[in-house]
Coordinates of C-alpha atoms and ligand atoms in Angstrom, one line a residue:
M1 CA 4.4 -12.0 7.1
C2 CA 7.3 -14.3 7.9
G3 CA 8.1 -15.2 11.4
I4 CA 11.5 -14.9 13.1
V5 CA 12.8 -16.2 16.3
G6 CA 16.2 -16.2 18.0
M7 CA 17.5 -17.6 21.3
V8 CA 20.6 -17.7 23.5
N9 CA 20.3 -20.5 26.0
G10 CA 22.4 -22.6 28.4
H11 CA 21.8 -25.7 26.3
P12 CA 21.2 -26.7 22.7
V13 CA 18.5 -24.4 21.2
A14 CA 17.6 -26.0 17.9
R15 CA 14.5 -27.9 19.1
D16 CA 13.3 -24.9 21.1
L17 CA 13.7 -22.7 18.0
V18 CA 11.7 -25.0 15.8
T19 CA 9.0 -25.4 18.5
A20 CA 8.7 -21.6 18.7
L21 CA 8.7 -21.3 14.9
G22 CA 5.8 -23.7 14.9
R23 CA 3.7 -21.1 16.7
L24 CA 4.6 -18.5 14.1
E25 CA 3.6 -20.6 11.1
Y26 CA 0.4 -18.5 10.7
R27 CA 2.8 -15.8 9.4
G28 CA 3.9 -17.9 6.5
Y29 CA 4.6 -21.6 5.8
D30 CA 6.3 -22.1 2.5
S31 CA 9.7 -22.8 3.9
A32 CA 11.5 -22.8 7.2
G33 CA 15.1 -22.8 8.5
V34 CA 17.4 -22.4 11.5
A35 CA 21.0 -21.6 12.1
V36 CA 22.8 -22.4 15.4
A37 CA 26.2 -21.6 16.7
G38 CA 28.5 -22.4 19.6
P39 CA 29.8 -25.1 19.4
G40 CA 29.9 -25.3 15.6
F41 CA 27.9 -23.4 13.1
E42 CA 25.1 -25.2 11.3
V43 CA 22.3 -24.1 9.0
H44 CA 19.3 -26.1 8.0
K45 CA 16.4 -25.2 5.6
V46 CA 13.4 -27.0 4.3
I47 CA 10.5 -26.5 1.9
G48 CA 7.3 -26.7 4.0
G49 CA 6.8 -26.1 7.6
T50 CA 8.3 -26.8 11.0
T51 CA 7.3 -30.5 11.1
E52 CA 9.6 -31.1 8.2
L53 CA 12.3 -28.9 9.9
M54 CA 12.0 -30.7 13.2
G55 CA 12.6 -33.9 11.3
K56 CA 15.9 -32.5 10.0
V57 CA 17.1 -30.9 13.2
G58 CA 16.4 -34.0 15.3
N59 CA 18.8 -34.1 18.3
G60 CA 21.9 -33.5 16.3
F61 CA 22.4 -29.7 16.6
A62 CA 24.6 -28.7 19.5
G63 CA 24.6 -24.9 19.3
H64 CA 23.5 -22.8 22.3
A65 CA 22.6 -19.7 20.3
G66 CA 20.4 -19.7 17.2
I67 CA 17.9 -18.0 14.9
G68 CA 15.0 -19.4 12.9
H69 CA 12.5 -18.3 10.2
T70 CA 9.2 -19.4 8.7
R71 CA 8.6 -17.8 5.3
W72 CA 5.9 -16.2 3.2
A73 CA 7.5 -15.6 -0.1
T74 CA 7.8 -12.0 -1.4
H75 CA 10.9 -12.0 -3.5
G76 CA 11.7 -15.4 -5.0
R77 CA 9.8 -18.7 -5.1
A78 CA 9.4 -21.1 -2.3
E79 CA 12.7 -22.9 -2.8
V80 CA 15.4 -24.0 -0.3
R81 CA 17.9 -21.4 -1.7
N82 CA 15.3 -18.6 -1.0
A83 CA 14.6 -19.9 2.5
H84 CA 16.1 -18.1 5.5
P85 CA 18.6 -17.9 7.3
H86 CA 20.7 -16.3 4.6
V87 CA 24.4 -16.7 5.3
W88 CA 27.4 -14.8 4.1
D89 CA 30.9 -14.9 5.5
G90 CA 30.0 -16.3 8.9
V91 CA 27.0 -14.0 9.4
A92 CA 23.5 -15.6 9.3
V93 CA 20.3 -13.5 9.2
V94 CA 16.6 -14.0 9.4
H95 CA 14.4 -11.2 8.2
N96 CA 10.7 -10.2 8.2
G97 CA 9.8 -7.2 6.0
I98 CA 10.9 -5.9 2.6
I99 CA 14.2 -4.2 1.7
E100 CA 13.2 -1.8 -0.9
N101 CA 16.7 -0.8 -2.1
Y102 CA 18.0 -4.4 -2.3
H103 CA 18.4 -4.1 -6.1
D104 CA 20.9 -1.3 -5.8
L105 CA 22.8 -2.8 -2.9
R106 CA 23.0 -6.2 -4.6
G107 CA 24.3 -4.6 -7.8
R108 CA 27.0 -2.8 -5.9
M109 CA 28.0 -6.0 -4.1
I110 CA 28.1 -8.1 -7.3
A111 CA 30.3 -5.5 -8.8
N112 CA 32.5 -6.1 -5.7
G113 CA 32.8 -9.8 -6.6
E114 CA 30.3 -11.0 -4.0
T115 CA 27.9 -13.8 -4.9
F116 CA 24.3 -14.5 -4.2
E117 CA 22.4 -17.7 -3.8
S118 CA 18.8 -16.5 -3.6
D119 CA 16.4 -14.2 -5.4
T120 CA 15.4 -12.6 -2.1
D121 CA 15.7 -9.0 -1.0
S122 CA 17.0 -10.3 2.4
E123 CA 20.2 -11.7 1.3
V124 CA 21.9 -8.3 1.0
I125 CA 21.7 -8.0 4.8
P126 CA 24.3 -10.5 5.9
H127 CA 26.5 -9.1 3.1
L128 CA 26.3 -5.6 4.6
I129 CA 26.9 -6.9 8.2
A130 CA 29.8 -9.1 7.2
A131 CA 31.5 -6.2 5.4
A132 CA 31.2 -4.0 8.5
R133 CA 32.6 -6.9 10.6
K134 CA 35.5 -7.2 8.2
A135 CA 36.2 -3.5 8.6
G136 CA 36.6 -4.1 12.3
A137 CA 33.1 -3.4 13.7
A138 CA 31.8 -5.3 16.8
P139 CA 28.7 -7.4 16.1
M140 CA 26.2 -4.8 17.4
D141 CA 28.0 -1.9 15.6
A142 CA 28.1 -3.9 12.4
V143 CA 24.4 -4.4 12.5
R144 CA 23.8 -0.8 13.3
E145 CA 26.0 0.3 10.4
A146 CA 24.3 -2.2 8.0
C147 CA 20.9 -0.8 9.0
T148 CA 21.8 2.7 7.9
E149 CA 22.0 1.3 4.4
L150 CA 18.6 -0.4 4.4
H151 CA 15.5 1.2 3.1
G152 CA 12.2 -0.4 3.8
A153 CA 10.8 -2.5 6.7
Y154 CA 12.6 -5.1 8.7
A155 CA 12.8 -7.1 11.8
I156 CA 16.1 -9.0 11.7
A157 CA 17.9 -11.4 14.0
V158 CA 21.6 -12.0 13.3
L159 CA 23.9 -14.9 14.4
F160 CA 27.7 -14.7 14.1
Q161 CA 29.9 -17.7 13.6
D162 CA 32.9 -16.1 15.3
V163 CA 30.9 -14.7 18.3
P164 CA 28.7 -17.7 18.9
D165 CA 27.2 -16.7 22.2
R166 CA 24.9 -13.9 21.1
V167 CA 22.1 -12.8 18.7
V168 CA 21.7 -9.2 17.6
V169 CA 18.2 -7.9 16.7
A170 CA 17.1 -4.8 14.8
R171 CA 13.7 -3.3 14.1
Q172 CA 12.4 -0.8 11.6
G173 CA 8.8 -1.0 10.6
S174 CA 8.2 -4.7 11.3
P175 CA 7.0 -6.0 14.7
V176 CA 9.4 -7.9 16.9
M177 CA 9.6 -8.6 20.6
V178 CA 12.5 -9.5 22.8
A179 CA 11.9 -11.8 25.8
R180 CA 13.5 -13.2 28.9
G181 CA 13.2 -16.4 30.9
R182 CA 15.2 -18.5 33.2
N183 CA 18.6 -18.9 31.5
V184 CA 17.2 -17.8 28.1
A185 CA 17.2 -14.6 26.2
A186 CA 15.0 -14.7 23.1
V187 CA 13.4 -12.8 20.2
A188 CA 10.2 -13.5 18.2
S189 CA 7.8 -11.8 15.9
D190 CA 5.0 -12.6 18.4
P191 CA 5.5 -13.3 22.1
S192 CA 3.1 -16.2 22.1
A193 CA 5.8 -18.2 20.3
L194 CA 7.9 -18.0 23.5
S195 CA 5.2 -18.7 26.1
A196 CA 6.8 -22.0 27.1
L197 CA 10.2 -20.5 27.6
C198 CA 10.0 -16.9 28.7
D199 CA 8.4 -14.9 31.5
D200 CA 8.3 -11.4 30.1
Y201 CA 8.7 -9.6 26.8
A202 CA 9.2 -6.1 25.4
A203 CA 8.2 -4.8 22.0
L204 CA 11.1 -3.1 20.3
E205 CA 10.5 0.3 18.8
D206 CA 11.6 1.5 15.3
G207 CA 15.3 2.1 15.3
D208 CA 16.0 -0.1 18.3
L209 CA 18.7 -2.7 18.4
A210 CA 19.0 -5.5 21.0
E211 CA 21.6 -8.0 22.1
L212 CA 20.7 -11.4 23.4
S213 CA 23.4 -13.1 25.4
N214 CA 23.9 -15.4 28.4
H215 CA 23.6 -12.2 30.5
G216 CA 20.0 -11.5 29.2
V217 CA 18.6 -8.9 26.9
T218 CA 20.1 -5.4 26.3
I219 CA 18.2 -2.8 24.3
F220 CA 19.6 0.3 22.6
G221 CA 17.5 3.1 21.1
R222 CA 18.1 4.8 17.7
D223 CA 20.6 7.1 19.4
G224 CA 22.8 4.2 20.4
Q225 CA 22.0 4.7 24.1
L226 CA 20.7 2.1 26.5
A227 CA 16.9 2.2 26.2
Q228 CA 14.1 1.2 28.6
R229 CA 11.1 -0.5 27.0
C230 CA 7.9 -1.7 28.7
W231 CA 8.2 -5.3 29.9
Q232 CA 5.0 -7.3 30.1
K233 CA 4.2 -10.8 31.2
V234 CA 4.2 -13.4 28.5
E235 CA 0.8 -14.9 28.7
G236 CA 0.5 -18.7 28.8
A237 CA -0.4 -20.3 25.5
E238 CA -4.0 -19.3 24.8
E239 CA -6.5 -22.0 24.8
E240 CA -6.7 -23.0 21.2
A241 CA -9.5 -24.7 19.3
A242 CA -8.6 -28.4 19.0
A243 CA -8.3 -29.3 15.4
G244 CA -8.4 -33.0 16.2
L245 CA -12.2 -33.4 16.6
F246 CA -13.0 -31.3 13.6
G247 CA -10.3 -32.2 11.0
S248 CA -8.9 -28.6 10.9
F249 CA -8.4 -25.6 13.1
T250 CA -10.6 -23.6 10.8
R251 CA -13.5 -25.9 11.2
A252 CA -12.9 -26.0 15.0
E253 CA -12.8 -22.2 15.0
I254 CA -16.2 -22.0 13.2
A255 CA -17.5 -24.2 16.0
A256 CA -15.9 -21.9 18.6
Q257 CA -17.9 -18.9 17.4
P258 CA -20.6 -19.0 20.1
V259 CA -18.0 -18.9 22.8
A260 CA -15.9 -16.2 21.0
L261 CA -19.1 -14.1 20.6
R262 CA -20.0 -14.4 24.2
N263 CA -16.5 -13.5 25.3
T264 CA -16.5 -10.5 23.0
D265 CA -19.9 -9.3 24.1
A266 CA -19.0 -9.7 27.8
A267 CA -15.8 -7.6 27.3
L268 CA -17.6 -4.8 25.5
A269 CA -21.1 -4.6 27.0
G270 CA -21.4 -1.4 29.1
R271 CA -18.0 0.1 28.0
A272 CA -18.1 3.8 27.8
I273 CA -16.7 5.9 25.0
P274 CA -14.2 8.7 25.8
Q275 CA -15.4 12.3 25.0
A276 CA -12.9 12.9 22.2
I277 CA -14.5 10.0 20.3
A278 CA -18.1 10.8 21.4
D279 CA -17.6 14.2 19.8
A280 CA -17.2 12.6 16.4
E281 CA -18.9 14.2 13.4
R282 CA -18.0 11.5 10.9
L283 CA -16.6 8.0 11.1
V284 CA -14.1 6.4 8.7
V285 CA -13.6 2.7 9.0
V286 CA -10.4 1.4 7.5
A287 CA -9.5 -2.3 7.1
C288 CA -8.5 -5.0 4.6
G289 CA -10.0 -8.3 3.5
S290 CA -12.5 -10.0 5.8
S291 CA -12.1 -7.2 8.4
M292 CA -13.3 -4.7 5.7
Y293 CA -16.3 -7.0 4.9
A294 CA -17.2 -7.3 8.6
A295 CA -17.3 -3.5 8.8
S296 CA -19.3 -3.1 5.6
T297 CA -21.8 -5.7 6.6
V298 CA -22.7 -3.9 9.9
R299 CA -22.3 -0.3 8.7
P300 CA -26.0 0.2 8.6
W301 CA -26.2 -0.5 12.3
I302 CA -23.3 1.9 13.1
E303 CA -25.0 4.6 11.1
K304 CA -28.4 4.1 12.5
L305 CA -27.3 3.9 16.1
T306 CA -24.9 6.9 16.0
G307 CA -26.7 9.1 13.4
L308 CA -23.2 9.6 11.9
P309 CA -22.0 9.0 8.3
C310 CA -19.6 6.1 8.3
D311 CA -17.2 5.8 5.3
L312 CA -15.5 2.6 4.5
E313 CA -12.0 2.6 3.1
I314 CA -9.7 -0.2 2.0
A315 CA -6.5 0.5 3.8
S316 CA -4.1 -0.1 0.8
E317 CA -6.0 2.5 -1.3
Y318 CA -6.8 4.9 1.4
R319 CA -3.2 5.4 2.5
T320 CA -2.2 6.6 -0.9
R321 CA -5.3 8.6 -1.8
E322 CA -4.6 11.7 0.2
A323 CA -8.3 12.0 0.9
P324 CA -9.5 15.2 2.6
L325 CA -10.5 14.6 6.2
S326 CA -13.4 16.6 7.4
R327 CA -13.3 18.1 10.9
G328 CA -14.5 15.8 13.7
T329 CA -13.5 12.6 11.8
V330 CA -12.8 9.6 14.0
G331 CA -10.8 6.7 12.4
I332 CA -11.9 3.1 13.2
L333 CA -9.2 0.5 12.3
V334 CA -10.5 -3.1 12.1
S335 CA -7.9 -5.9 12.2
Q336 CA -7.7 -9.4 13.5
S337 CA -3.9 -9.4 13.7
G338 CA -3.4 -5.7 14.6
E339 CA -0.3 -5.7 12.4
T340 CA -1.5 -5.6 8.8
A341 CA 0.9 -3.2 7.1
D342 CA -1.6 -1.3 5.1
T343 CA -3.9 -0.7 8.0
M344 CA -0.8 0.3 10.1
G345 CA 0.2 2.7 7.4
V346 CA -3.2 4.4 7.7
M347 CA -2.8 4.5 11.5
E348 CA 0.4 6.5 11.1
M349 CA -1.3 8.8 8.5
L350 CA -4.3 9.5 10.8
K351 CA -2.1 10.0 13.8
A352 CA 0.0 12.6 11.9
R353 CA -3.3 14.4 11.2
N354 CA -4.5 14.2 14.9
V355 CA -7.5 12.0 14.1
P356 CA -8.6 10.0 17.1
I357 CA -8.2 6.3 16.5
V358 CA -10.4 3.4 17.7
A359 CA -8.8 0.0 17.1
V360 CA -11.1 -3.1 16.8
V361 CA -8.3 -5.7 17.2
N362 CA -8.1 -9.3 18.2
V363 CA -4.4 -9.5 19.0
Q364 CA -4.1 -7.2 22.0
H365 CA -0.4 -7.1 22.3
S366 CA -0.2 -5.8 18.7
Q367 CA 1.1 -2.4 17.7
M368 CA -2.3 -1.3 16.4
A369 CA -3.9 -2.2 19.7
R370 CA -1.2 -0.5 21.7
G371 CA -1.1 2.7 19.6
A372 CA -4.9 3.4 19.4
D373 CA -6.6 6.1 21.5
L374 CA -9.3 3.5 22.2
L375 CA -8.8 -0.2 22.0
W376 CA -12.2 -1.9 21.3
P377 CA -11.1 -5.5 21.5
T378 CA -12.6 -8.6 19.9
M379 CA -12.1 -11.6 22.2
A380 CA -12.2 -14.3 19.5
G381 CA -9.1 -16.0 21.0
K382 CA -6.2 -17.2 18.9
E383 CA -7.3 -18.0 15.3
Q384 CA -5.0 -20.6 13.8
G385 CA -6.7 -21.1 10.5
V386 CA -5.5 -18.6 7.9
A387 CA -9.0 -17.8 6.9
A388 CA -10.8 -15.5 9.2
T389 CA -13.9 -17.1 10.8
K390 CA -14.6 -16.5 14.5
S391 CA -12.6 -13.2 14.3
F392 CA -15.0 -12.1 11.5
T393 CA -18.2 -12.6 13.4
C394 CA -16.6 -11.1 16.5
Q395 CA -15.7 -8.0 14.5
M396 CA -19.3 -7.6 13.4
L397 CA -20.5 -7.9 17.0
A398 CA -17.8 -5.6 18.3
L399 CA -18.6 -2.9 15.7
I400 CA -22.3 -3.0 16.5
R401 CA -21.4 -2.8 20.2
F402 CA -19.2 0.2 19.4
G403 CA -22.1 1.8 17.5
L404 CA -24.4 1.2 20.4
A405 CA -22.0 2.7 22.9
L406 CA -21.3 5.7 20.7
G407 CA -25.0 6.2 20.1
L408 CA -25.6 6.1 23.9
A409 CA -22.9 8.6 24.5
R410 CA -24.3 10.9 21.8
G411 CA -27.9 10.5 22.9
T412 CA -29.0 9.0 19.6
V413 CA -30.2 5.6 21.0
T414 CA -33.6 5.4 22.5
S415 CA -34.4 3.1 25.3
G416 CA -36.6 1.0 23.0
T417 CA -33.7 0.6 20.5
L418 CA -31.3 -0.2 23.3
V419 CA -33.5 -3.1 24.5
A420 CA -34.1 -4.4 21.0
V421 CA -30.4 -4.3 20.0
E422 CA -29.4 -5.9 23.3
R423 CA -31.9 -8.7 22.8
E424 CA -30.5 -9.3 19.3
L425 CA -26.9 -9.3 20.5
A426 CA -27.7 -11.7 23.3
G427 CA -29.1 -14.2 20.8
L428 CA -26.2 -14.3 18.3
A429 CA -24.2 -17.1 20.0
V430 CA -27.1 -19.5 19.9
V431 CA -28.0 -18.6 16.3
C432 CA -24.4 -19.5 15.2
A433 CA -24.5 -22.8 17.1
R434 CA -27.9 -23.6 15.5
A435 CA -26.6 -22.7 12.0
E436 CA -23.6 -25.0 12.4
M437 CA -26.1 -27.9 13.0
L438 CA -27.2 -27.6 9.3
E439 CA -23.7 -28.7 8.2
G440 CA -24.9 -31.5 6.0
Q441 CA -26.8 -29.1 3.8
F442 CA -23.8 -26.8 3.5
E443 CA -21.7 -29.8 2.5
A444 CA -24.1 -30.7 -0.3
V445 CA -23.9 -27.1 -1.6
A446 CA -20.1 -27.3 -1.4
E447 CA -20.1 -30.4 -3.5
R448 CA -22.2 -28.7 -6.2
L449 CA -19.9 -25.6 -6.3
V450 CA -16.9 -27.9 -6.7
R451 CA -18.7 -29.7 -9.6
E452 CA -19.5 -26.5 -11.3
G453 CA -16.1 -24.9 -10.5
E454 CA -17.5 -21.5 -9.7
A455 CA -20.0 -19.6 -7.6
L456 CA -21.7 -16.2 -7.5
F457 CA -22.9 -14.7 -4.2
I458 CA -25.6 -12.0 -4.2
G459 CA -27.7 -10.2 -1.7
R460 CA -29.0 -6.7 -0.8
G461 CA -28.2 -4.3 2.0
S462 CA -26.1 -6.0 4.6
A463 CA -26.4 -9.3 2.8
A464 CA -24.7 -7.7 -0.3
A465 CA -21.7 -6.8 1.8
L466 CA -21.7 -10.2 3.5
A467 CA -21.8 -11.8 0.0
N468 CA -18.3 -10.5 -0.5
E469 CA -17.1 -12.4 2.6
G470 CA -18.8 -15.6 1.2
A471 CA -16.9 -15.3 -2.1
L472 CA -13.6 -14.5 -0.3
K473 CA -14.0 -17.5 2.0
L474 CA -14.7 -19.8 -1.0
K475 CA -11.8 -18.4 -3.0
E476 CA -9.2 -18.6 -0.3
L477 CA -10.1 -22.1 0.9
S478 CA -11.2 -23.9 -2.3
Y479 CA -9.4 -21.7 -5.0
L480 CA -12.6 -21.8 -7.0
R481 CA -13.7 -18.7 -9.0
A482 CA -16.2 -16.9 -6.8
E483 CA -17.6 -13.4 -7.2
A484 CA -20.0 -11.3 -5.2
Y485 CA -22.5 -8.6 -6.3
A486 CA -25.1 -6.5 -4.9
A487 CA -28.1 -8.4 -6.3
G488 CA -29.5 -5.2 -8.0
E489 CA -26.2 -4.9 -9.9
L490 CA -26.5 -8.2 -11.7
K491 CA -28.6 -6.8 -14.5
H492 CA -26.0 -4.1 -15.2
G493 CA -23.5 -6.6 -16.6
P494 CA -22.6 -9.7 -14.4
I495 CA -25.8 -11.5 -15.4
A496 CA -24.0 -12.2 -18.7
M497 CA -21.9 -14.8 -16.9
I498 CA -25.0 -16.9 -16.0
R499 CA -25.1 -20.2 -18.0
E500 CA -27.1 -23.3 -17.6
G501 CA -26.4 -24.6 -14.1
S502 CA -24.4 -21.6 -12.8
P503 CA -24.6 -21.8 -9.0
V504 CA -25.8 -18.5 -7.5
I505 CA -26.0 -18.2 -3.8
V506 CA -28.7 -15.7 -2.8
C507 CA -28.6 -14.4 0.8
A508 CA -32.0 -13.0 1.8
G509 CA -34.0 -12.3 4.9
A510 CA -36.2 -9.8 6.5
G511 CA -34.2 -6.5 6.7
Q512 CA -32.2 -7.6 3.7
H513 CA -34.8 -6.5 1.1
A514 CA -35.7 -10.1 0.5
G515 CA -38.6 -9.3 -1.9
K516 CA -36.2 -7.5 -4.3
S517 CA -33.6 -10.2 -4.1
L518 CA -36.3 -12.7 -4.9
A519 CA -36.9 -10.9 -8.2
N520 CA -33.2 -11.0 -8.9
A521 CA -33.2 -14.8 -8.1
E522 CA -36.0 -15.2 -10.7
E523 CA -33.9 -13.4 -13.3
V524 CA -31.0 -15.8 -12.6
R525 CA -33.4 -18.8 -12.9
A526 CA -34.8 -17.5 -16.1
R527 CA -31.3 -17.7 -17.6
G528 CA -30.7 -21.2 -16.5
G529 CA -28.8 -20.4 -13.3
Y530 CA -29.0 -22.7 -10.2
V531 CA -30.4 -20.7 -7.3
I532 CA -29.2 -21.7 -3.8
A533 CA -31.1 -19.6 -1.2
L534 CA -29.8 -18.9 2.3
V535 CA -32.9 -17.4 3.8
D536 CA -34.6 -16.8 7.1
D537 CA -37.8 -18.3 8.2
A538 CA -39.8 -15.3 7.1
S539 CA -38.6 -15.4 3.5
A540 CA -38.7 -19.2 3.0
A541 CA -42.2 -19.4 1.6
A542 CA -41.5 -16.8 -1.0
F543 CA -38.2 -18.4 -2.1
A544 CA -39.5 -22.0 -2.2
P545 CA -40.8 -21.9 -5.7
V546 CA -37.8 -20.1 -7.1
A547 CA -34.9 -21.7 -5.4
D548 CA -33.3 -25.0 -6.7
E549 CA -32.0 -25.5 -3.2
M550 CA -33.0 -23.6 -0.1
I551 CA -31.5 -23.6 3.4
V552 CA -33.7 -22.0 6.0
L553 CA -31.4 -20.5 8.6
P554 CA -32.0 -19.8 12.3
G555 CA -32.4 -16.3 13.6
A556 CA -34.0 -13.2 12.3
G557 CA -32.7 -9.7 11.6
L558 CA -29.1 -9.4 12.8
G559 CA -29.2 -13.1 13.6
T560 CA -29.8 -14.0 10.0
L561 CA -26.6 -12.2 9.0
F562 CA -24.6 -14.2 11.5
A563 CA -26.2 -17.5 10.4
Q564 CA -25.4 -16.6 6.8
A565 CA -21.8 -16.0 7.8
V566 CA -21.5 -19.4 9.4
A567 CA -23.2 -21.0 6.4
M568 CA -20.7 -19.5 4.0
Q569 CA -17.8 -20.4 6.2
L570 CA -18.9 -24.0 6.2
I571 CA -19.6 -24.1 2.5
A572 CA -16.0 -22.9 1.9
V573 CA -14.5 -25.4 4.3
H574 CA -16.4 -28.3 2.8
A575 CA -15.4 -27.3 -0.8
A576 CA -11.8 -27.3 0.4
V577 CA -12.2 -30.7 2.0
V578 CA -13.8 -32.1 -1.2
L579 CA -10.9 -30.8 -3.2
R580 CA -8.4 -32.0 -0.6
H581 CA -6.9 -28.6 -0.1
P582 CA -5.2 -27.8 3.2
V583 CA -8.0 -26.0 5.0
D584 CA -5.8 -24.3 7.6
R585 CA -3.1 -23.2 5.3
P586 CA -4.4 -22.3 1.8
R587 CA -1.8 -21.9 -0.8
N588 CA -0.1 -18.5 -1.2
L589 CA -1.6 -17.0 1.9
A590 CA -0.4 -16.0 5.4
K591 CA -2.4 -15.0 8.4
S592 CA -0.7 -11.7 9.1
V593 CA 0.0 -9.5 6.1
T594 CA 2.9 -7.3 7.2
V595 CA 4.0 -6.3 3.7
E596 CA 2.3 -3.6 1.6
Ligands
M6R601 O1 -5.3 -9.1 10.4 P1 -6.3 -8.4 9.6 O2 -7.7 -8.5 10.0 O3 -5.9 -6.9 9.4 O4 -6.2 -9.0 8.1 C1 -6.9 -8.5 7.0 C2 -6.9 -9.5 5.9 O5 -5.6 -9.8 5.5 C3 -7.6 -10.8 6.3 O6 -8.9 -10.6 6.8 C4 -7.7 -11.8 5.1 O7 -8.5 -11.3 4.1 C5 -8.1 -13.2 5.6 N1 -7.3 -14.2 4.9 C6 -9.5 -13.5 5.3 O8 -9.9 -14.8 5.6

C-alpha cells in the first residue's frame, strides 16, 4: 500500500511525478505529495488524490529532481501533516511499508531535541538520514547507515536539498523498481507508472540501494558493491477499461469480464504441469479477500479433477499458525496484485520448507509471479477499481484450468470429463455477458438493500463460498452490513437476525443443492425475511412460490456460478451508486495490501 515515485530529469519533473503518481493511486488515495529540488526545494501535499495535487503543482515547480507519494494511512489519520514526503533538515523521504521500531527511534530523537510534525512511522527516516549527513556521510552512505537502524518493511526514495541532482532509493521487504529512459532515471512502486517516460526497469532486491542521477541508475547490493539486476522492457500502458461509458472503472471492468475470461482461457488452455507439481499428494491454497473466495468457490472442481485434498488457508492466519505440512504438499498462492504482504509472507515460509509453489497471479511483473516455481497467470488486464471483479472470475477460471491440467498430468481426468469441462469453460464468457444484460433487475435489488440497510447472502456448496464474495463486494462498495452463511448454518444461530423485511439473497442452482437451499429460503420467509433468489433456469419453478423476487440467470452448472458472481458485483455497484459512494475508490481501502 502507498505508492512512491522519484525522478531525475533534464527538465522540471513535478508534473511527470504527479502523472506517474496518478497511475499508482490504486495503492492508496487518502493524500498525496511531492518534493522537488534543483533549483530550489519545494514540497507540496494535499488531502485526496493526484487531481488535487496537479492543481497545486501547476507549472510553478522548477526542480529537476523529485519524489512523490500517494498514501494509504497506516499510522496517523489522512491529514496533510501525515502526508508524505516527510522532511527534516533538508532531507525529504517518501516511504511505502511499516517501520516497526519507529516508537523507540522517535523517543530517542525527541530526547535529543528533535521535533515531529506527523503521527507516522515514516517520519523517523529523514531524521536518521539527516543525522548521518550531519556527521559527514555522503547521501548514499547516509541512507545506508539509516537503514541499519530500521526494522520492518520499506521502499524509500530520498531527496536532498543540498545535493539537488539525485534521488537515493532503498528497499527492504516492499516492492520497488528503478527505471531508465531518454534523459530520465526514475523509481516507482510499479513500472506501469513510468510507461510514458522509461524504456526499461529493474526490480530491486531486499538490501539494495540505488542512486538516480543525470548519469542514469546505479544499483548497489546489500554488501555495498555494484549489483547487476535484471532489466526488462517497460510495457506500454495496458489497455484499460474506459470508465467513461460506464460511470466507473469498476463497472467497466465488470463489462470487460467476457474478454478477460477469454484471454485467461487462451493463455492457459493446454499448458502442461511440471513433474514436481504433478507429483503433489496434497494442495494448499493460500490467499486473502476475494482471491480466497475465488479459490473456495472452485475448490470442489480442483478436488474432483485432481483427486487430491485441497486445503484453503487465509494467508494472514496461515503464516503465523506453524501448521504441519504433509509430504508432497504443493502450495498455490492466489493473488491479483502478486504483492499482498500476507500471501508473500506465506510464500517465504513455504519456500523455506521447500514446498513447490504455484502462483495464480494477475500482475506478472510482481514478486510473487517472479518467485513461483510455476506461474499460472490470470489475464484479466489492469484492474483499476479497488474492488476485485474481472480478476475474481479470471481466478476462478484459472484455478479450474489448473485442476484440469493437474488432473490430466496425474491421469485422474477421463476423456468424457475433459470434454464436459472444456465445454463449460468455453461458455463462461457468453454467460457473463448475458448476466450483465439483467442489470435493471440487479439495480432494483440494490435499491432494496440500501433501503433495508443490510443483506444476508446464503447458498450451499460452491454457492456458499461465493456468497462470501457477494457480501464482501456489497460491504466494500456500499459500506452496508452484509453477511454470508452456508444456508444450512442459518438455523444454528444466524436466523435469529431475520426480522420482517430482512433481505436474504439465496444463490441456488443445479449442482448447488438447490432443493436444500429452497428449504432454507422457506425458513427465512416463515420468519418474515424477504427472499431474493439468484437461480438458474432449472431451479426457477421451485423457487417461484417462495421468492419475493427472483432473477433467473443464464448458464448452468459452472456457468451459474459465474453468472451469480456478475449479479452480485452489479448489485454492489448499484448500491454504491444509489448511496453516492465513490465506486472505484471505496473509503479506507487500497488495491494492493502490502502491509500485514
Ligand atoms: O491482490 P490480492 O488478490 O492478493 O488481494 C487480496 C485482497 O486484498 C483483495 O481481494 C481484496 O479483498 C479486494 N478489495 C476485494 O475486492
